[in-house]
mmCIF file with all atom_site columns, C-alpha atoms in Angstrom:
data_model
loop_
_atom_site.group_PDB
_atom_site.id
_atom_site.type_symbol
_atom_site.label_atom_id
_atom_site.label_alt_id
_atom_site.label_comp_id
_atom_site.label_asym_id
_atom_site.label_entity_id
_atom_site.label_seq_id
_atom_site.pdbx_PDB_ins_code
_atom_site.Cartn_x
_atom_site.Cartn_y
_atom_site.Cartn_z
_atom_site.occupancy
_atom_site.B_iso_or_equiv
_atom_site.pdbx_formal_charge
_atom_site.auth_seq_id
_atom_site.auth_comp_id
_atom_site.auth_asym_id
_atom_site.auth_atom_id
_atom_site.pdbx_PDB_model_num
ATOM 1   C CA . MET S 1 1   ? 25.983 217.423 39.208 1.00 57.00 ? 484 MET S CA 1
ATOM 2   C CA . LYS S 1 2   ? 24.786 218.735 36.506 1.00 58.00 ? 485 LYS S CA 1
ATOM 3   C CA . ARG S 1 3   ? 27.116 216.764 33.964 1.00 60.00 ? 486 ARG S CA 1
ATOM 4   C CA . ILE S 1 4   ? 26.352 213.518 35.753 1.00 53.00 ? 487 ILE S CA 1
ATOM 5   C CA . MET S 1 5   ? 22.548 214.393 35.140 1.00 47.00 ? 488 MET S CA 1
ATOM 6   C CA . SER S 1 6   ? 22.954 214.646 31.458 1.00 49.00 ? 489 SER S CA 1
ATOM 7   C CA . PHE S 1 7   ? 25.205 211.839 31.404 1.00 50.00 ? 490 PHE S CA 1
ATOM 8   C CA . LEU S 1 8   ? 22.463 209.567 33.144 1.00 44.00 ? 491 LEU S CA 1
ATOM 9   C CA . PHE S 1 9   ? 19.553 211.024 30.927 1.00 49.00 ? 492 PHE S CA 1
ATOM 10  C CA . VAL S 1 10  ? 21.886 209.992 27.478 1.00 46.00 ? 493 VAL S CA 1
ATOM 11  C CA . ILE S 1 11  ? 22.432 206.634 28.813 1.00 52.00 ? 494 ILE S CA 1
ATOM 12  C CA . VAL S 1 12  ? 18.506 206.398 29.806 1.00 46.00 ? 495 VAL S CA 1
ATOM 13  C CA . LEU S 1 13  ? 18.195 207.689 26.172 1.00 45.00 ? 496 LEU S CA 1
ATOM 14  C CA . LEU S 1 14  ? 20.003 205.431 24.518 1.00 49.00 ? 497 LEU S CA 1
ATOM 15  C CA . SER S 1 15  ? 18.214 202.213 26.122 1.00 50.00 ? 498 SER S CA 1
ATOM 16  C CA . SER S 1 16  ? 15.125 203.320 24.903 1.00 44.00 ? 499 SER S CA 1
ATOM 17  C CA . VAL S 1 17  ? 16.095 203.116 21.699 1.00 44.00 ? 500 VAL S CA 1
ATOM 18  C CA . GLN S 1 18  ? 17.725 200.011 21.403 1.00 45.00 ? 501 GLN S CA 1
ATOM 19  C CA . VAL S 1 19  ? 14.653 197.922 23.619 1.00 45.00 ? 502 VAL S CA 1
ATOM 20  C CA . GLN S 1 20  ? 12.158 200.101 20.777 1.00 43.00 ? 503 GLN S CA 1
ATOM 21  C CA . ALA S 1 21  ? 14.561 198.050 18.144 1.00 46.00 ? 504 ALA S CA 1
ATOM 22  C CA . GLN S 1 22  ? 13.529 194.691 19.856 1.00 52.00 ? 505 GLN S CA 1
ATOM 23  C CA . PHE S 1 23  ? 9.889  194.903 19.552 1.00 63.00 ? 506 PHE S CA 1
ATOM 24  C CA . ARG S 1 24  ? 9.676  196.179 16.013 1.00 85.00 ? 507 ARG S CA 1
ATOM 25  C CA . LYS S 1 25  ? 7.099  194.263 14.319 1.00 92.00 ? 508 LYS S CA 1
ATOM 26  C CA . ILE S 1 26  ? 7.428  190.652 12.197 1.00 95.00 ? 509 ILE S CA 1
ATOM 27  C CA . PRO S 1 27  ? 6.023  191.671 8.662  1.00 96.00 ? 510 PRO S CA 1
ATOM 28  C CA . ALA S 1 28  ? 3.188  189.571 7.204  1.00 96.00 ? 511 ALA S CA 1
ATOM 29  C CA . GLU S 1 29  ? 5.284  188.784 4.319  1.00 97.00 ? 512 GLU S CA 1
ATOM 30  C CA . VAL S 1 30  ? 7.949  186.830 6.706  1.00 98.00 ? 513 VAL S CA 1
ATOM 31  C CA . THR S 1 31  ? 4.969  185.284 9.270  1.00 97.00 ? 514 THR S CA 1
ATOM 32  C CA . GLU S 1 32  ? 2.987  183.547 5.598  1.00 97.00 ? 515 GLU S CA 1
ATOM 33  C CA . ALA S 1 33  ? 6.825  182.712 4.226  1.00 98.00 ? 516 ALA S CA 1
ATOM 34  C CA . PHE S 1 34  ? 6.797  180.736 7.539  1.00 98.00 ? 517 PHE S CA 1
ATOM 35  C CA . THR S 1 35  ? 3.591  179.234 8.084  1.00 97.00 ? 518 THR S CA 1
ATOM 36  C CA . THR S 1 36  ? 3.432  178.091 4.315  1.00 97.00 ? 519 THR S CA 1
ATOM 37  C CA . GLN S 1 37  ? 7.095  176.406 4.226  1.00 97.00 ? 520 GLN S CA 1
ATOM 38  C CA . PHE S 1 38  ? 6.580  175.080 7.858  1.00 97.00 ? 521 PHE S CA 1
ATOM 39  C CA . PRO S 1 39  ? 2.742  174.714 8.171  1.00 97.00 ? 522 PRO S CA 1
ATOM 40  C CA . HIS S 1 40  ? 2.991  171.637 11.428 1.00 96.00 ? 523 HIS S CA 1
ATOM 41  C CA . ALA S 1 41  ? 5.712  174.056 13.452 1.00 97.00 ? 524 ALA S CA 1
ATOM 42  C CA . THR S 1 42  ? 4.845  173.973 17.135 1.00 97.00 ? 525 THR S CA 1
ATOM 43  C CA . LYS S 1 43  ? 6.753  176.185 20.181 1.00 98.00 ? 526 LYS S CA 1
ATOM 44  C CA . LEU S 1 44  ? 7.095  179.042 17.467 1.00 98.00 ? 527 LEU S CA 1
ATOM 45  C CA . SER S 1 45  ? 9.203  182.032 18.905 1.00 97.00 ? 528 SER S CA 1
ATOM 46  C CA . TRP S 1 46  ? 10.383 185.125 16.958 1.00 98.00 ? 529 TRP S CA 1
ATOM 47  C CA . LYS S 1 47  ? 13.716 187.520 17.086 1.00 97.00 ? 530 LYS S CA 1
ATOM 48  C CA . ASP S 1 48  ? 14.033 190.417 15.777 1.00 96.00 ? 531 ASP S CA 1
ATOM 49  C CA . ASN S 1 49  ? 17.784 190.439 14.446 1.00 95.00 ? 532 ASN S CA 1
ATOM 50  C CA . ILE S 1 50  ? 17.492 193.374 12.477 1.00 93.00 ? 533 ILE S CA 1
ATOM 51  C CA . THR S 1 51  ? 18.606 192.553 9.195  1.00 94.00 ? 534 THR S CA 1
ATOM 52  C CA . ASN S 1 52  ? 16.288 189.708 9.166  1.00 97.00 ? 535 ASN S CA 1
ATOM 53  C CA . PHE S 1 53  ? 13.723 187.691 11.278 1.00 98.00 ? 536 PHE S CA 1
ATOM 54  C CA . GLN S 1 54  ? 14.294 184.227 13.177 1.00 98.00 ? 537 GLN S CA 1
ATOM 55  C CA . ALA S 1 55  ? 11.657 181.759 14.288 1.00 98.00 ? 538 ALA S CA 1
ATOM 56  C CA . ASN S 1 56  ? 13.035 179.156 16.167 1.00 98.00 ? 539 ASN S CA 1
ATOM 57  C CA . PHE S 1 57  ? 10.360 176.074 16.094 1.00 98.00 ? 540 PHE S CA 1
ATOM 58  C CA . ASN S 1 58  ? 10.037 172.894 16.367 1.00 98.00 ? 541 ASN S CA 1
ATOM 59  C CA . ASN S 1 59  ? 9.467  171.019 13.404 1.00 96.00 ? 542 ASN S CA 1
ATOM 60  C CA . GLY S 1 60  ? 7.687  167.284 14.270 1.00 94.00 ? 543 GLY S CA 1
ATOM 61  C CA . ASP S 1 61  ? 10.416 166.184 16.800 1.00 93.00 ? 544 ASP S CA 1
ATOM 62  C CA . THR S 1 62  ? 13.293 168.315 15.107 1.00 95.00 ? 545 THR S CA 1
ATOM 63  C CA . LEU S 1 63  ? 14.284 171.382 16.540 1.00 97.00 ? 546 LEU S CA 1
ATOM 64  C CA . MET S 1 64  ? 15.156 174.204 14.297 1.00 98.00 ? 547 MET S CA 1
ATOM 65  C CA . GLN S 1 65  ? 15.623 177.866 13.129 1.00 98.00 ? 548 GLN S CA 1
ATOM 66  C CA . VAL S 1 66  ? 14.669 179.750 9.798  1.00 98.00 ? 549 VAL S CA 1
ATOM 67  C CA . LYS S 1 67  ? 15.750 183.544 8.619  1.00 98.00 ? 550 LYS S CA 1
ATOM 68  C CA . TYR S 1 68  ? 13.943 185.547 6.584  1.00 98.00 ? 551 TYR S CA 1
ATOM 69  C CA . ASN S 1 69  ? 14.467 188.946 5.192  1.00 97.00 ? 552 ASN S CA 1
ATOM 70  C CA . ASN S 1 70  ? 12.114 192.040 5.290  1.00 95.00 ? 553 ASN S CA 1
ATOM 71  C CA . LYS S 1 71  ? 10.963 190.876 2.379  1.00 96.00 ? 554 LYS S CA 1
ATOM 72  C CA . GLY S 1 72  ? 10.098 186.925 3.348  1.00 97.00 ? 555 GLY S CA 1
ATOM 73  C CA . GLN S 1 73  ? 12.420 185.760 1.167  1.00 97.00 ? 556 GLN S CA 1
ATOM 74  C CA . TRP S 1 74  ? 14.436 182.351 3.248  1.00 97.00 ? 557 TRP S CA 1
ATOM 75  C CA . LEU S 1 75  ? 17.684 182.927 3.629  1.00 97.00 ? 558 LEU S CA 1
ATOM 76  C CA . GLU S 1 76  ? 18.908 180.231 5.821  1.00 97.00 ? 559 GLU S CA 1
ATOM 77  C CA . THR S 1 77  ? 17.880 177.227 7.382  1.00 98.00 ? 560 THR S CA 1
ATOM 78  C CA . ILE S 1 78  ? 19.362 175.246 11.043 1.00 98.00 ? 561 ILE S CA 1
ATOM 79  C CA . SER S 1 79  ? 18.361 172.604 12.064 1.00 98.00 ? 562 SER S CA 1
ATOM 80  C CA . LYS S 1 80  ? 19.599 170.520 14.573 1.00 98.00 ? 563 LYS S CA 1
ATOM 81  C CA . MET S 1 81  ? 20.562 166.296 14.894 1.00 98.00 ? 564 MET S CA 1
ATOM 82  C CA . PRO S 1 82  ? 22.072 163.719 16.474 1.00 97.00 ? 565 PRO S CA 1
ATOM 83  C CA . TYR S 1 83  ? 25.340 163.168 15.753 1.00 98.00 ? 566 TYR S CA 1
ATOM 84  C CA . ASP S 1 84  ? 24.691 159.611 14.539 1.00 97.00 ? 567 ASP S CA 1
ATOM 85  C CA . GLN S 1 85  ? 22.736 160.670 11.974 1.00 97.00 ? 568 GLN S CA 1
ATOM 86  C CA . LEU S 1 86  ? 25.655 162.542 9.992  1.00 98.00 ? 569 LEU S CA 1
ATOM 87  C CA . ASN S 1 87  ? 27.423 160.209 6.880  1.00 97.00 ? 570 ASN S CA 1
ATOM 88  C CA . ASP S 1 88  ? 30.565 158.559 7.383  1.00 98.00 ? 571 ASP S CA 1
ATOM 89  C CA . ALA S 1 89  ? 32.489 160.882 5.599  1.00 98.00 ? 572 ALA S CA 1
ATOM 90  C CA . ILE S 1 90  ? 31.622 163.709 7.760  1.00 98.00 ? 573 ILE S CA 1
ATOM 91  C CA . LYS S 1 91  ? 32.176 161.476 10.903 1.00 98.00 ? 574 LYS S CA 1
ATOM 92  C CA . ASP S 1 92  ? 35.674 160.254 9.113  1.00 98.00 ? 575 ASP S CA 1
ATOM 93  C CA . GLY S 1 93  ? 36.627 163.978 8.533  1.00 98.00 ? 576 GLY S CA 1
ATOM 94  C CA . PHE S 1 94  ? 35.738 164.840 12.340 1.00 98.00 ? 577 PHE S CA 1
ATOM 95  C CA . ASP S 1 95  ? 37.765 161.840 13.061 1.00 98.00 ? 578 ASP S CA 1
ATOM 96  C CA . LYS S 1 96  ? 40.831 163.083 11.083 1.00 97.00 ? 579 LYS S CA 1
ATOM 97  C CA . SER S 1 97  ? 40.795 166.813 12.461 1.00 97.00 ? 580 SER S CA 1
ATOM 98  C CA . LYS S 1 98  ? 42.703 167.969 15.246 1.00 97.00 ? 581 LYS S CA 1
ATOM 99  C CA . PHE S 1 99  ? 39.300 168.157 16.926 1.00 97.00 ? 582 PHE S CA 1
ATOM 100 C CA . ASN S 1 100 ? 38.500 164.667 17.254 1.00 96.00 ? 583 ASN S CA 1
ATOM 101 C CA . ASP S 1 101 ? 39.273 164.213 21.005 1.00 97.00 ? 584 ASP S CA 1
ATOM 102 C CA . TRP S 1 102 ? 37.004 167.187 21.847 1.00 98.00 ? 585 TRP S CA 1
ATOM 103 C CA . GLU S 1 103 ? 33.746 166.596 23.341 1.00 98.00 ? 586 GLU S CA 1
ATOM 104 C CA . ILE S 1 104 ? 31.302 167.382 20.673 1.00 98.00 ? 587 ILE S CA 1
ATOM 105 C CA . VAL S 1 105 ? 28.455 169.342 22.119 1.00 98.00 ? 588 VAL S CA 1
ATOM 106 C CA . LEU S 1 106 ? 26.164 169.785 19.324 1.00 98.00 ? 589 LEU S CA 1
ATOM 107 C CA . VAL S 1 107 ? 25.971 169.251 15.575 1.00 98.00 ? 590 VAL S CA 1
ATOM 108 C CA . GLN S 1 108 ? 23.442 170.923 12.776 1.00 98.00 ? 591 GLN S CA 1
ATOM 109 C CA . LYS S 1 109 ? 22.445 171.064 9.843  1.00 98.00 ? 592 LYS S CA 1
ATOM 110 C CA . ILE S 1 110 ? 22.678 174.202 7.742  1.00 98.00 ? 593 ILE S CA 1
ATOM 111 C CA . THR S 1 111 ? 20.860 175.318 4.980  1.00 97.00 ? 594 THR S CA 1
ATOM 112 C CA . SER S 1 112 ? 22.058 178.451 2.849  1.00 94.00 ? 595 SER S CA 1
ATOM 113 C CA . LEU S 1 113 ? 20.222 180.852 0.709  1.00 88.00 ? 596 LEU S CA 1
ATOM 114 C CA . ASN S 1 114 ? 22.551 180.115 -2.255 1.00 85.00 ? 597 ASN S CA 1
ATOM 115 C CA . ASN S 1 115 ? 22.349 176.184 -1.140 1.00 82.00 ? 598 ASN S CA 1
ATOM 116 C CA . GLU S 1 116 ? 25.205 175.190 -0.116 1.00 88.00 ? 599 GLU S CA 1
ATOM 117 C CA . LEU S 1 117 ? 24.265 172.781 2.557  1.00 96.00 ? 600 LEU S CA 1
ATOM 118 C CA . LEU S 1 118 ? 26.963 172.889 5.534  1.00 98.00 ? 601 LEU S CA 1
ATOM 119 C CA . TYR S 1 119 ? 27.294 170.474 8.775  1.00 98.00 ? 602 TYR S CA 1
ATOM 120 C CA . ARG S 1 120 ? 27.898 172.489 12.129 1.00 98.00 ? 603 ARG S CA 1
ATOM 121 C CA . ILE S 1 121 ? 29.474 170.712 14.529 1.00 98.00 ? 604 ILE S CA 1
ATOM 122 C CA . GLU S 1 122 ? 30.115 172.017 18.351 1.00 98.00 ? 605 GLU S CA 1
ATOM 123 C CA . VAL S 1 123 ? 32.859 171.100 19.887 1.00 98.00 ? 606 VAL S CA 1
ATOM 124 C CA . ARG S 1 124 ? 34.615 171.808 23.606 1.00 97.00 ? 607 ARG S CA 1
ATOM 125 C CA . LYS S 1 125 ? 37.898 171.262 25.299 1.00 96.00 ? 608 LYS S CA 1
ATOM 126 C CA . ASN S 1 126 ? 36.876 172.684 28.357 1.00 94.00 ? 609 ASN S CA 1
ATOM 127 C CA . ALA S 1 127 ? 34.776 174.988 29.858 1.00 91.00 ? 610 ALA S CA 1
ATOM 128 C CA . PHE S 1 128 ? 36.446 177.921 28.033 1.00 93.00 ? 611 PHE S CA 1
ATOM 129 C CA . ARG S 1 129 ? 37.630 176.771 24.430 1.00 96.00 ? 612 ARG S CA 1
ATOM 130 C CA . LYS S 1 130 ? 34.385 175.691 22.063 1.00 97.00 ? 613 LYS S CA 1
ATOM 131 C CA . THR S 1 131 ? 34.814 175.753 18.725 1.00 98.00 ? 614 THR S CA 1
ATOM 132 C CA . PHE S 1 132 ? 32.447 175.744 15.931 1.00 98.00 ? 615 PHE S CA 1
ATOM 133 C CA . LEU S 1 133 ? 33.798 173.020 13.183 1.00 98.00 ? 616 LEU S CA 1
ATOM 134 C CA . TYR S 1 134 ? 31.814 173.538 9.332  1.00 98.00 ? 617 TYR S CA 1
ATOM 135 C CA . PHE S 1 135 ? 31.884 171.018 7.374  1.00 98.00 ? 618 PHE S CA 1
ATOM 136 C CA . SER S 1 136 ? 30.776 169.632 3.855  1.00 97.00 ? 619 SER S CA 1
ATOM 137 C CA . GLN S 1 137 ? 28.717 166.907 3.010  1.00 96.00 ? 620 GLN S CA 1
ATOM 138 C CA . LYS S 1 138 ? 31.812 165.161 1.225  1.00 97.00 ? 621 LYS S CA 1
ATOM 139 C CA . GLY S 1 139 ? 33.544 165.569 5.018  1.00 97.00 ? 622 GLY S CA 1
ATOM 140 C CA . GLN S 1 140 ? 35.409 168.176 3.876  1.00 97.00 ? 623 GLN S CA 1
ATOM 141 C CA . LEU S 1 141 ? 36.289 170.571 7.243  1.00 97.00 ? 624 LEU S CA 1
ATOM 142 C CA . GLN S 1 142 ? 35.641 173.958 5.856  1.00 97.00 ? 625 GLN S CA 1
ATOM 143 C CA . LYS S 1 143 ? 36.077 176.531 8.603  1.00 96.00 ? 626 LYS S CA 1
ATOM 144 C CA . ASP S 1 144 ? 37.098 176.141 12.315 1.00 96.00 ? 627 ASP S CA 1
ATOM 145 C CA . ILE S 1 145 ? 35.648 179.474 14.049 1.00 97.00 ? 628 ILE S CA 1
ATOM 146 C CA . PRO S 1 146 ? 35.934 179.617 18.104 1.00 96.00 ? 629 PRO S CA 1
ATOM 147 C CA . ALA S 1 147 ? 33.129 180.254 20.371 1.00 90.00 ? 630 ALA S CA 1
ATOM 148 C CA . LEU S 1 148 ? 32.943 183.417 22.036 1.00 83.00 ? 631 LEU S CA 1
#
């Protein structure tokens, strides 16, 4: 019985530490960088990813996500977009891929710190088979990653 109580105490202690880590205060440098970069953002919510801070928001009619490091340095911006706004090279690359008969679920434009611009197309074959496809601006499939 003593062993069970000790085990339960450790579990409760560890879970409370994890919860506290999720409620870390967002540094002023991060919120200032966000406000400067996106002054008209609406429906803002923050997420602490331990190594960075992520803001989810609307910028006009566009659903967006941006990440900053702890010092407020911009890392990445992701914006949702319709498939028909992709350039012809990317659409052609998708049509020539082995995933061309899969359902398109979501299309996102990803701009990263190293000025890399990628387009992520989430596709699904069925409820259990989903994949993220990453295309360059020239329509080259850079990588495909199965979704969990």
